[in-house]
XYZ file of C-alpha atoms in Angstrom:
729
model
C -55.287 53.611 48.111
C -52.713 50.963 48.922
C -54.975 48.225 47.535
C -55.507 50.162 44.297
C -51.729 50.550 43.855
C -51.225 46.808 44.281
C -53.881 46.070 41.661
C -52.299 48.530 39.222
C -48.871 46.933 39.715
C -50.256 43.429 39.123
C -52.145 44.631 36.059
C -48.988 46.236 34.634
C -46.948 43.077 35.255
C -49.597 40.966 33.532
C -49.639 43.269 30.522
C -45.852 43.054 30.256
C -45.968 39.260 30.323
C -48.584 39.161 27.565
C -46.453 41.513 25.472
C -43.347 39.362 25.970
C -45.210 36.198 24.979
C -46.568 37.844 21.858
C -43.059 38.995 20.788
C -41.498 35.561 21.379
C -39.253 36.664 24.181
C -40.349 33.724 26.347
C -40.941 30.214 24.992
C -43.633 28.001 26.370
C -42.516 24.490 27.398
C -44.067 22.972 24.242
C -42.268 25.484 22.052
C -39.049 24.774 23.880
C -39.362 21.052 23.127
C -40.099 21.841 19.490
C -36.943 23.898 19.151
C -34.977 21.176 20.919
C -36.263 18.614 18.413
C -35.353 20.836 15.473
C -31.776 21.134 16.688
C -31.551 17.353 16.963
C -32.810 17.027 13.417
C -29.925 19.111 12.221
C -31.475 22.513 11.732
C -29.453 25.507 12.767
C -30.040 29.145 11.764
C -26.496 29.465 10.415
C -26.920 26.455 8.112
C -28.678 27.416 4.859
C -30.176 23.988 4.187
C -33.235 23.874 1.923
C -36.617 22.946 3.374
C -38.151 19.558 2.584
C -41.516 18.015 3.301
C -39.852 15.622 5.736
C -37.047 16.499 8.117
C -33.429 15.761 7.079
C -32.200 14.051 10.211
C -28.533 13.674 9.276
C -27.437 17.179 8.587
C -25.482 17.716 11.739
C -21.846 18.746 11.530
C -19.579 15.818 12.327
C -18.241 17.417 15.468
C -21.764 17.727 16.902
C -22.491 13.973 16.816
C -19.990 12.406 19.142
C -22.506 10.573 21.312
C -25.890 8.949 20.993
C -27.566 12.053 22.431
C -25.468 14.286 20.158
C -23.730 15.868 23.103
C -26.739 18.057 23.888
C -25.937 17.913 27.581
C -22.126 17.983 27.354
C -20.301 21.254 27.675
C -17.221 22.119 25.554
C -15.084 21.786 28.663
C -16.385 18.267 29.285
C -15.592 17.369 25.661
C -12.033 18.629 26.095
C -11.671 16.569 29.262
C -12.809 13.448 27.414
C -10.288 14.059 24.627
C -7.490 14.723 27.079
C -8.228 11.462 28.887
C -7.923 9.649 25.572
C -4.687 11.366 24.548
C -2.717 12.524 27.551
C 0.272 12.934 25.242
C -1.667 15.069 22.763
C 1.210 17.519 22.426
C 3.693 14.760 21.559
C 5.785 15.203 18.429
C 8.922 13.463 17.198
C 11.197 16.126 18.671
C 9.531 16.018 22.103
C 8.483 12.376 22.650
C 10.931 10.339 20.578
C 14.508 9.440 21.486
C 16.512 9.717 18.248
C 19.704 8.564 19.962
C 18.401 4.971 19.969
C 18.472 5.011 16.156
C 21.889 6.537 15.578
C 24.067 3.498 16.239
C 22.229 0.644 14.547
C 19.875 2.491 12.234
C 16.121 1.996 12.128
C 15.560 -1.357 13.848
C 12.261 -2.592 15.290
C 11.922 -4.878 18.307
C 8.799 -6.953 18.968
C 8.185 -7.971 22.572
C 8.182 -11.755 23.093
C 4.701 -13.212 23.294
C 3.595 -14.006 26.818
C 2.073 -17.336 27.773
C -1.675 -17.360 27.996
C -2.104 -14.130 26.046
C -4.495 -14.486 23.126
C -3.587 -12.760 19.890
C -6.002 -12.233 17.011
C -5.053 -13.459 13.559
C -4.864 -9.884 12.270
C -2.439 -8.808 14.985
C -0.382 -11.956 14.501
C -0.091 -11.018 10.818
C 1.197 -7.590 11.822
C 3.821 -9.047 14.160
C 4.883 -11.674 11.609
C 5.348 -8.980 8.992
C 7.613 -6.967 11.269
C 9.612 -10.027 12.285
C 10.119 -10.971 8.632
C 11.152 -7.495 7.536
C 14.612 -6.016 7.151
C 13.840 -3.706 10.088
C 13.493 -6.460 12.669
C 15.936 -7.090 15.492
C 15.650 -9.622 18.285
C 17.951 -7.529 20.479
C 16.127 -4.728 22.327
C 19.486 -3.052 22.860
C 19.739 -2.428 19.119
C 16.144 -1.271 18.687
C 14.999 2.176 17.609
C 11.292 1.312 17.773
C 9.329 -1.100 20.006
C 6.077 -2.924 19.218
C 3.927 -4.649 21.862
C 3.097 -8.344 21.618
C -0.106 -7.548 23.554
C -3.013 -7.355 21.111
C -4.179 -3.727 20.934
C -6.118 -3.929 17.643
C -9.634 -4.214 19.067
C -10.303 -1.993 22.082
C -14.102 -2.274 21.963
C -15.133 -3.655 25.362
C -18.021 -5.555 23.759
C -15.710 -7.394 21.363
C -14.585 -10.987 22.029
C -11.080 -9.892 20.964
C -10.869 -7.309 23.745
C -7.809 -7.804 25.979
C -8.611 -7.162 29.631
C -6.281 -5.536 32.183
C -4.185 -4.086 29.374
C -3.370 -0.999 31.394
C -1.606 -3.027 34.096
C 0.096 -5.345 31.609
C 1.546 -2.459 29.626
C 2.734 -0.546 32.678
C 4.590 -3.650 33.915
C 6.663 -3.994 30.731
C 10.318 -3.334 31.653
C 11.025 -1.379 28.452
C 7.796 0.642 28.407
C 9.381 3.919 29.582
C 6.040 5.747 29.418
C 5.618 4.582 25.817
C 8.661 6.424 24.470
C 9.758 5.022 21.066
C 6.816 2.607 21.079
C 4.325 2.072 18.266
C 0.785 0.875 19.024
C -1.467 -0.570 16.307
C -5.225 -0.133 16.664
C -8.235 -0.749 14.392
C -11.193 -0.343 16.765
C -11.536 1.923 19.789
C -14.338 2.902 22.139
C -17.653 1.105 22.411
C -21.412 1.662 22.173
C -22.976 4.181 22.293
C -20.428 6.952 21.740
C -17.468 5.064 20.170
C -14.795 7.449 21.396
C -11.132 6.961 20.517
C -10.328 5.753 24.013
C -8.036 2.687 23.994
C -8.679 1.798 27.609
C -5.119 2.464 28.751
C -2.713 5.382 28.859
C -0.512 5.292 25.751
C 1.869 7.799 27.280
C 4.385 9.032 24.701
C 3.798 6.154 22.284
C 2.956 6.681 18.625
C -0.329 5.360 17.257
C -0.862 3.539 13.979
C -4.630 3.850 14.122
C -7.645 3.365 11.862
C -10.573 5.827 11.893
C -8.535 8.463 13.681
C -9.963 11.972 13.740
C -8.102 15.083 12.709
C -8.885 16.449 16.173
C -6.894 13.714 17.906
C -4.337 12.974 15.173
C -0.848 14.186 16.067
C 0.799 15.275 12.788
C 4.169 13.709 11.973
C 3.850 11.526 15.040
C 0.841 9.246 14.638
C 0.135 7.291 11.447
C -3.389 6.934 10.094
C -3.902 3.408 8.729
C -6.898 1.940 6.876
C -9.493 -0.268 8.496
C -8.984 -3.789 7.144
C -10.891 -7.009 7.764
C -9.559 -10.205 9.293
C -9.718 -11.759 5.798
C -7.260 -9.217 4.414
C -4.285 -11.213 3.024
C -1.063 -11.151 5.013
C 1.173 -10.916 1.940
C 0.715 -10.339 -1.764
C -2.952 -9.618 -2.210
C -4.992 -9.438 -5.371
C -4.193 -6.854 -7.992
C -6.621 -4.074 -8.765
C -9.583 -4.672 -11.032
C -8.924 -1.964 -13.615
C -8.632 -3.931 -16.844
C -9.330 -1.352 -19.529
C -8.165 2.252 -19.652
C -11.184 3.404 -21.599
C -12.328 6.978 -22.235
C -15.108 7.607 -21.535
C -15.133 5.104 -18.681
C -18.208 3.120 -19.645
C -19.741 1.858 -16.422
C -23.320 1.111 -15.552
C -23.569 3.373 -12.502
C -22.216 6.797 -11.670
C -22.329 6.561 -7.837
C -23.133 3.617 -5.564
C -23.246 2.585 -1.923
C -24.677 -0.406 -0.095
C -24.480 -0.752 3.673
C -26.099 -0.501 7.079
C -28.364 2.316 8.200
C -28.022 3.017 11.899
C -31.367 3.861 13.504
C -29.922 5.176 16.753
C -26.684 6.455 18.100
C -23.565 7.776 16.437
C -23.292 6.976 12.756
C -27.009 7.418 12.141
C -26.619 10.848 10.601
C -25.316 10.809 7.010
C -26.507 7.325 6.072
C -30.066 8.216 7.112
C -30.181 10.871 4.385
C -28.833 8.837 1.452
C -32.330 8.021 0.221
C -32.742 11.678 -0.759
C -30.002 11.231 -3.399
C -30.821 7.684 -4.528
C -32.551 7.610 -7.934
C -32.396 3.850 -8.711
C -30.751 4.630 -12.052
C -27.182 5.908 -12.150
C -27.101 6.859 -8.448
C -27.837 3.803 -6.318
C -27.425 4.385 -2.578
C -28.850 1.520 -0.550
C -29.171 1.084 3.214
C -30.753 -1.558 5.399
C -32.095 -1.451 8.941
C -31.878 -5.235 9.208
C -28.815 -5.675 11.411
C -28.267 -6.141 15.099
C -30.529 -7.959 17.558
C -32.906 -5.102 18.369
C -33.299 -3.423 14.985
C -37.065 -3.975 14.918
C -37.463 -2.103 18.209
C -36.079 1.024 16.545
C -37.685 0.373 13.161
C -38.949 3.515 11.421
C -41.428 4.087 8.584
C -38.755 3.758 5.888
C -37.167 0.485 6.987
C -39.373 -1.918 5.008
C -38.956 0.046 1.793
C -35.206 0.443 2.314
C -34.754 -3.254 3.090
C -36.684 -4.302 -0.028
C -34.651 -1.979 -2.271
C -31.430 -3.146 -0.601
C -32.100 -6.790 -1.489
C -32.565 -6.046 -5.202
C -28.887 -5.298 -5.868
C -25.700 -7.367 -5.689
C -22.927 -5.460 -3.918
C -20.016 -6.819 -5.970
C -21.825 -6.184 -9.233
C -22.405 -2.579 -8.179
C -18.824 -2.164 -6.974
C -17.290 -3.361 -10.218
C -19.678 -1.443 -12.470
C -19.629 2.016 -10.960
C -17.390 5.004 -11.600
C -17.647 6.419 -8.062
C -18.217 4.669 -4.727
C -19.540 6.558 -1.731
C -17.523 5.987 1.457
C -19.619 7.466 4.289
C -18.777 7.205 7.976
C -20.138 4.280 9.926
C -20.095 3.890 13.677
C -16.519 5.053 13.341
C -14.989 7.400 10.788
C -13.471 4.703 8.580
C -15.080 1.716 6.889
C -14.163 -1.386 4.884
C -15.619 0.229 1.765
C -12.583 2.441 1.472
C -10.248 -0.432 0.540
C -12.970 -2.209 -1.440
C -13.444 0.863 -3.638
C -9.707 1.295 -4.197
C -9.260 -2.283 -5.352
C -12.289 -2.126 -7.655
C -11.001 1.026 -9.414
C -14.159 2.753 -8.180
C -13.127 6.285 -7.237
C -13.853 6.753 -3.496
C -16.094 9.676 -2.601
C -15.135 10.355 0.991
C -18.031 11.486 3.181
C -16.614 11.362 6.686
C -15.824 14.825 8.003
C -12.908 14.932 10.377
C -11.327 11.625 9.277
C -7.563 11.770 8.882
C -7.249 9.732 5.690
C -4.882 6.721 5.676
C -1.209 7.572 5.194
C -2.180 11.222 4.682
C 1.372 12.226 5.513
C 2.665 10.789 2.253
C -0.320 10.246 -0.085
C -1.930 13.018 -2.092
C -5.524 11.789 -1.944
C -6.757 14.499 -4.296
C -5.239 12.446 -7.131
C -7.231 9.302 -6.280
C -10.403 10.284 -4.421
C -13.125 12.906 -4.147
C -13.192 14.520 -0.711
C -16.801 15.415 0.102
C -18.537 17.188 2.967
C -21.311 15.488 4.919
C -23.162 18.787 5.161
C -23.250 19.052 1.368
C -24.540 15.568 0.628
C -27.163 16.781 -1.848
C -24.446 18.328 -4.009
C -22.458 15.098 -4.390
C -24.213 13.747 -7.540
C -23.786 17.074 -9.343
C -20.161 17.258 -8.263
C -19.149 13.822 -9.568
C -21.055 14.310 -12.832
C -19.049 17.478 -13.467
C -15.681 15.679 -13.338
C -14.131 15.381 -16.802
C -13.647 11.930 -18.312
C -9.866 12.364 -18.543
C -9.748 13.221 -14.854
C -11.872 10.178 -14.024
C -9.429 7.897 -15.836
C -6.521 9.516 -13.982
C -8.292 9.036 -10.641
C -9.034 5.391 -11.394
C -5.448 4.685 -12.450
C -4.178 6.228 -9.231
C -6.527 4.064 -7.138
C -4.884 1.017 -8.690
C -1.383 2.241 -8.011
C -2.140 3.110 -4.380
C -3.982 -0.170 -3.787
C -1.138 -2.307 -5.085
C 1.641 -0.191 -3.573
C 0.340 0.297 -0.022
C -2.983 -1.401 0.749
C -3.373 -4.827 -0.909
C -2.001 -6.789 2.084
C -1.344 -6.460 5.797
C 2.351 -6.617 4.976
C 2.189 -3.520 2.761
C 0.142 -1.580 5.314
C 2.631 -2.400 8.081
C 5.755 -1.795 5.986
C 4.366 1.532 4.750
C 3.802 2.531 8.385
C 7.377 1.632 9.305
C 8.826 3.359 6.233
C 6.958 6.566 7.123
C 8.439 6.525 10.628
C 11.882 5.704 9.238
C 11.679 8.738 6.952
C 11.056 10.902 10.018
C 13.967 9.372 11.894
C 16.349 9.630 8.931
C 15.000 12.966 7.758
C 18.004 13.721 5.550
C 17.279 10.529 3.601
C 13.490 10.725 3.433
C 11.511 10.082 0.256
C 10.015 12.866 -1.803
C 6.295 13.171 -2.498
C 6.970 12.066 -6.076
C 8.459 8.793 -4.830
C 5.425 8.064 -2.672
C 2.806 9.022 -5.256
C 4.191 7.589 -8.489
C 5.095 4.107 -9.627
C 6.613 1.955 -8.140
C 5.962 3.705 -4.817
C 7.890 4.375 -1.643
C 8.384 0.732 -0.642
C 10.537 0.090 -3.719
C 12.192 3.514 -4.028
C 14.643 3.260 -1.137
C 16.181 6.655 -0.267
C 19.227 5.023 1.339
C 20.322 4.132 -2.197
C 20.281 7.734 -3.393
C 18.615 11.037 -2.690
C 18.571 11.945 -6.382
C 15.589 10.773 -8.451
C 17.761 10.468 -11.551
C 19.636 7.547 -9.968
C 16.496 5.390 -10.092
C 15.362 3.695 -13.326
C 11.714 4.692 -12.816
C 11.993 8.480 -13.060
C 13.946 9.116 -16.269
C 10.815 10.035 -18.241
C 9.437 12.153 -15.387
C 12.668 14.118 -15.126
C 12.793 14.506 -18.910
C 16.246 13.116 -19.580
C 17.407 10.033 -21.423
C 19.154 7.040 -20.045
C 22.722 5.982 -19.944
C 25.399 5.994 -22.624
C 27.684 3.415 -21.024
C 27.360 0.178 -19.098
C 29.512 -1.871 -16.781
C 30.075 -5.537 -17.531
C 29.572 -7.866 -14.585
C 30.711 -11.439 -15.107
C 30.641 -14.548 -12.955
C 33.835 -16.093 -14.291
C 35.843 -19.276 -14.019
C 39.035 -19.886 -16.038
C 39.769 -20.077 -18.811
C 36.503 -19.470 -20.621
C 35.689 -15.901 -19.599
C 34.634 -14.273 -22.854
C 35.936 -10.798 -22.119
C 36.365 -10.014 -25.794
C 32.562 -9.907 -26.183
C 32.245 -6.613 -24.339
C 32.126 -3.684 -26.728
C 30.908 -1.095 -24.237
C 33.497 1.451 -23.170
C 33.346 0.841 -19.421
C 35.027 -1.358 -16.805
C 34.698 -5.140 -16.922
C 34.059 -6.549 -13.457
C 34.824 -10.228 -12.983
C 33.436 -11.892 -9.871
C 35.744 -14.786 -9.028
C 33.564 -17.222 -7.116
C 35.339 -20.524 -7.697
C 37.736 -22.284 -5.344
C 40.594 -22.308 -7.837
C 43.217 -19.575 -7.535
C 43.160 -16.600 -9.864
C 44.919 -17.332 -13.199
C 48.076 -15.508 -14.124
C 47.709 -12.189 -15.896
C 48.990 -13.540 -19.202
C 46.073 -15.975 -19.343
C 43.487 -13.184 -19.335
C 42.319 -11.917 -22.755
C 43.578 -8.519 -23.828
C 40.959 -5.786 -23.512
C 40.776 -2.093 -24.287
C 39.077 -1.291 -20.968
C 40.088 -1.971 -17.364
C 39.347 -5.417 -15.918
C 38.473 -5.414 -12.221
C 38.541 -8.791 -10.503
C 36.577 -9.238 -7.269
C 37.137 -12.383 -5.272
C 33.914 -13.427 -3.568
C 34.511 -13.764 0.152
C 31.823 -16.379 0.759
C 31.818 -17.909 -2.744
C 28.009 -17.806 -2.877
C 25.618 -17.183 -5.760
C 24.033 -14.059 -4.281
C 27.383 -12.280 -4.278
C 27.018 -11.605 -8.004
C 24.219 -9.171 -7.161
C 25.982 -7.238 -4.415
C 25.982 -3.433 -4.958
C 29.720 -3.192 -5.609
C 31.141 0.326 -5.548
C 33.176 -0.531 -8.631
C 29.947 -0.556 -10.668
C 29.762 3.120 -11.523
C 27.335 3.006 -14.465
C 23.562 2.649 -14.261
C 23.479 -0.171 -16.801
C 24.909 -3.566 -15.890
C 25.621 -6.222 -18.519
C 25.479 -9.485 -16.591
C 27.186 -12.515 -18.135
C 27.789 -16.072 -17.007
C 31.196 -17.587 -17.584
C 29.837 -19.888 -20.291
C 27.944 -17.225 -22.234
C 29.011 -16.410 -25.786
C 27.739 -13.085 -27.143
C 29.027 -11.104 -30.089
C 29.754 -7.401 -29.758
C 26.836 -6.723 -32.130
C 24.417 -8.581 -29.860
C 25.627 -6.721 -26.797
C 25.313 -3.383 -28.581
C 21.775 -4.110 -29.773
C 20.597 -5.321 -26.350
C 22.009 -2.179 -24.746
C 20.218 0.007 -27.304
C 16.933 -1.707 -26.444
C 17.559 -1.391 -22.699
C 18.044 2.370 -22.996
C 14.351 2.606 -23.914
C 13.279 0.290 -21.063
C 15.733 1.025 -18.214
C 13.434 -0.338 -15.486
C 13.296 -3.839 -17.038
C 15.606 -6.783 -17.619
C 16.608 -6.977 -21.294
C 18.435 -9.985 -22.658
C 18.610 -13.215 -24.604
C 17.949 -16.538 -22.835
C 14.227 -16.663 -21.929
C 12.277 -18.994 -19.667
C 8.648 -19.248 -18.607
C 6.429 -20.280 -15.716
C 3.060 -22.007 -15.675
C 0.505 -23.306 -13.222
C 0.491 -27.098 -12.911
C -3.130 -27.838 -11.986
C -2.414 -31.528 -11.346
C 0.294 -30.837 -8.764
C -1.250 -27.513 -7.703
C 2.042 -25.719 -7.886
C 4.004 -23.435 -10.170
C 6.058 -25.035 -12.891
C 9.199 -23.923 -14.723
C 9.947 -24.566 -18.375
C 12.879 -23.872 -20.668
C 11.051 -24.796 -23.886
C 11.491 -22.324 -26.692
C 8.024 -20.970 -27.387
C 6.481 -17.625 -28.265
C 5.715 -17.055 -24.583
C 8.150 -16.152 -21.807
C 8.140 -14.509 -18.368
C 11.845 -14.484 -17.427
C 15.071 -13.383 -19.080
C 17.987 -15.067 -17.363
C 20.768 -12.901 -16.003
C 23.395 -15.098 -17.662
C 23.113 -12.773 -20.678
C 21.077 -9.692 -19.766
C 21.223 -5.960 -19.079
C 19.468 -4.296 -16.136
C 19.805 -1.280 -13.860
C 22.325 -1.435 -11.036
C 19.625 -0.339 -8.567
C 18.366 -3.911 -8.615
C 21.656 -5.024 -7.050
C 20.816 -2.769 -4.111
C 17.245 -4.049 -3.859
C 18.310 -7.683 -4.157
C 20.780 -7.235 -1.311
C 18.765 -4.981 1.005
C 15.084 -5.660 0.252
C 14.895 -9.437 -0.113
C 14.866 -11.503 3.096
C 17.893 -13.472 4.189
C 15.896 -16.714 3.951
C 15.491 -16.471 0.175
C 19.101 -15.480 -0.442
C 20.304 -18.287 1.827
C 18.228 -20.765 -0.155
C 19.825 -19.574 -3.391
C 23.300 -19.844 -1.882
C 22.731 -23.332 -0.471
C 21.418 -24.650 -3.781
C 23.953 -22.688 -5.844
C 20.975 -22.137 -8.120
C 17.950 -19.900 -8.822
C 19.595 -16.517 -8.311
C 18.504 -15.496 -11.818
C 14.909 -16.550 -11.114
C 14.878 -14.565 -7.873
C 16.131 -11.467 -9.664
C 13.329 -11.828 -12.227
C 10.776 -12.175 -9.423
C 12.101 -9.011 -7.788
C 12.126 -6.870 -10.938
C 8.642 -7.995 -11.999
C 7.307 -7.357 -8.484
C 8.647 -3.807 -8.689
C 7.629 -2.963 -12.254
C 4.473 -5.125 -12.644
C 5.864 -5.716 -16.159
C 7.553 -8.597 -18.008
C 11.204 -8.545 -19.036
C 12.123 -7.936 -22.674
C 13.679 -10.546 -24.918
C 15.724 -9.358 -27.851
C 16.379 -11.100 -31.169
C 16.272 -14.868 -31.008
C 19.772 -16.117 -31.703
C 20.133 -18.811 -34.301
C 22.302 -20.547 -31.786
C 22.732 -20.100 -28.062
C 25.848 -21.878 -26.926
C 26.039 -23.142 -23.386
C 29.622 -24.352 -23.302
C 31.246 -27.017 -21.208
C 32.396 -25.716 -17.854
C 36.141 -25.579 -17.504
C 38.284 -28.247 -19.074
C 36.473 -31.181 -17.475
C 34.116 -33.517 -19.265
C 31.286 -32.684 -16.870
C 28.191 -31.462 -18.696
C 26.734 -28.030 -18.163
C 24.491 -27.639 -15.116
C 21.570 -26.875 -17.459
C 21.480 -30.543 -18.436
C 21.410 -31.741 -14.824
C 17.893 -33.020 -13.892
C 18.442 -32.084 -10.223
C 19.220 -28.555 -11.308
C 15.863 -28.338 -13.100
C 13.970 -29.813 -10.119
C 15.591 -27.274 -7.816
C 14.370 -24.468 -10.031
C 10.824 -25.814 -9.790
C 11.123 -25.715 -5.993
C 12.550 -22.206 -6.073
C 9.615 -20.929 -8.113
C 7.139 -21.989 -5.445
C 9.229 -20.803 -2.491
C 9.648 -17.390 -4.078
C 5.946 -17.108 -4.972
C 5.058 -17.992 -1.382
C 7.221 -15.201 0.038
C 5.937 -12.595 -2.421
C 2.395 -13.676 -1.574
C 1.506 -14.042 -5.258
C 3.156 -14.797 -8.590
C 4.766 -11.522 -9.717
C 6.057 -12.839 -13.062
C 4.202 -11.500 -16.109
C 3.937 -13.368 -19.411
C 4.936 -11.689 -22.661
C 5.095 -12.589 -26.344
C 7.026 -9.511 -27.411
C 10.469 -9.894 -28.954
C 12.430 -6.904 -30.199
C 14.433 -7.329 -33.411
C 16.705 -4.896 -35.239
C 15.143 -2.837 -38.010
C 15.320 -4.726 -41.344
C 16.374 -7.847 -39.443
C 14.844 -10.342 -41.889
C 13.897 -8.047 -44.752
C 15.112 -9.069 -48.192
C 17.320 -6.037 -48.717
C 21.006 -5.460 -49.056
C 22.949 -6.543 -45.993
C 24.841 -3.251 -46.200
C 21.710 -1.349 -45.250
C 21.450 -3.156 -41.945
C 23.087 -1.794 -38.801
C 23.118 -5.157 -36.985
C 23.884 -7.331 -39.992
C 26.247 -9.564 -38.018
C 23.321 -10.928 -36.001
C 21.965 -12.672 -39.107
C 25.232 -14.467 -39.650
C 25.153 -16.266 -36.321
């Protein structure tokens, strides 16, 4: 009986096992491996992806692909531990890890540690440090500093890179001012290494802020870190090329709708989305090309598609595609960011972002929805339909915004660094921070300085946006020497400000011409040329009529120029015009005063402009340029034209050509005007090139437009003409 019971029990157990197998309750080892493979290929029951004849390898959510093995053997707790080791100060914010008291006494000043002997610095990091040291934020005194920047090169923290700095942890900890990173800013472009490319920098950043490329939203600390773009070592330090949008055409006729050309990673992180691009590529208006041919061991990992992909890849020229496509795909690479982001912006090719979890560059201030299409890696197959559905007007708007953002914040290392510092300054001086409108509309946050005013209506760029007209009165600013100050020329009902810059004493009151408005005389303390552009509190109007002491203008001419300026308040409007040209023989910029139909400068000896440019001239331009002007006692008018054109990207405006432009003798002496001095002209040639070098490019813009009064030369009765006195000159 006992033996029969044992047999019955074994038989029952066997039957149960067969039943479980048949219902799928237990997987055989082969079935288990099959399911494992399917999860690696991106299939999950909660993802409603369509079925294809071949598996879609890339469709894994971005947060499931952190390592080469896709984290199949890493628990969530282990992932958290990895992240915490990268960012031990993950909870840091400005109010908890930044000492505002350091900024209260001297304002927002930045100190750069002195470079240590024997420490190698990459060219890119040297460009960053040089930009800071040449900016208005820089201080050489750590006691005055609000923010500290390391001289140790932290840009490339990939251990396999030749630029990798060893023993950085010890070197940083030994810095006397480190203070656990408090009030420090660390720049980084590359972090982690093969195969997982984590965001580990290889040292504890403590409470320091990060200005980092390819930073993830998971590790980004809002309003503390700054996301910066990935830029190449060839990226220009200053200036940079302008964007490539030449024609604002609707519809935007371009050969391709969507393009991409880049590496396809066969193994490891970054091999997901790019491996699936061939599903969308149609070789017509959607051209998405990848190549396996990179790295030393690519043939070892070569798959069945490599030869076909490589052959298709070689058929197309990347630049031709870039400049002839409406949209440019920007998928993740080994890291979240890629060089194609900046390349697309410059080319006016609307970026289609396909890098889930990437905190986009300068996201704190830039509204990327106005310049890019934010895609989802898991919805790759929907991208072509999505971009085709965007209206042509919207496409033009997106392309225009790419050009503005490129030129305002990304075209040079200098602009990237200064934008980073300005963002941090806005946090420190929160009451004087810029609005979103300032950051996202022309001329951008670098030229709209909130320390000047917190009201948009005080800037010349926002009158149209705010929907109100410009000014009804102007102040007259004159650089005067006795006795030839032509005060009677001012017809505008506002104060006349005379800057007395000569060594002679002020003349007696009875020698000054009688005027119907107050005359305010300011004696220049240093008697230098730049003092004429100081932001004097006595200038209370937005419009400034700037006159040299030897300028002769009639009241009619002043009135007409002011009328023109009211329609173009962001530009210089005036009479004496000059031009620049490129001298190919001497390979330098030239300066000419010949009267032609072409000009690029309107001299401030007889011009109207907005008083905001006094503030920019004084506070934005470096001391080196202003010192050069003061030493030469020359070129201040050229420098002002450079500044205004750099801000507006537009030429000045010349008004009616006078039949005579009198440059009088200076004073009572027989000495000729400085305009006839050959040394004076040679100095101006030198100034042109020095200024262009600092700006990184030539900002002056040529124009052939001249504005004349209505009926100026028409053969009609003189009584019908408002500015009839101009013809009599």
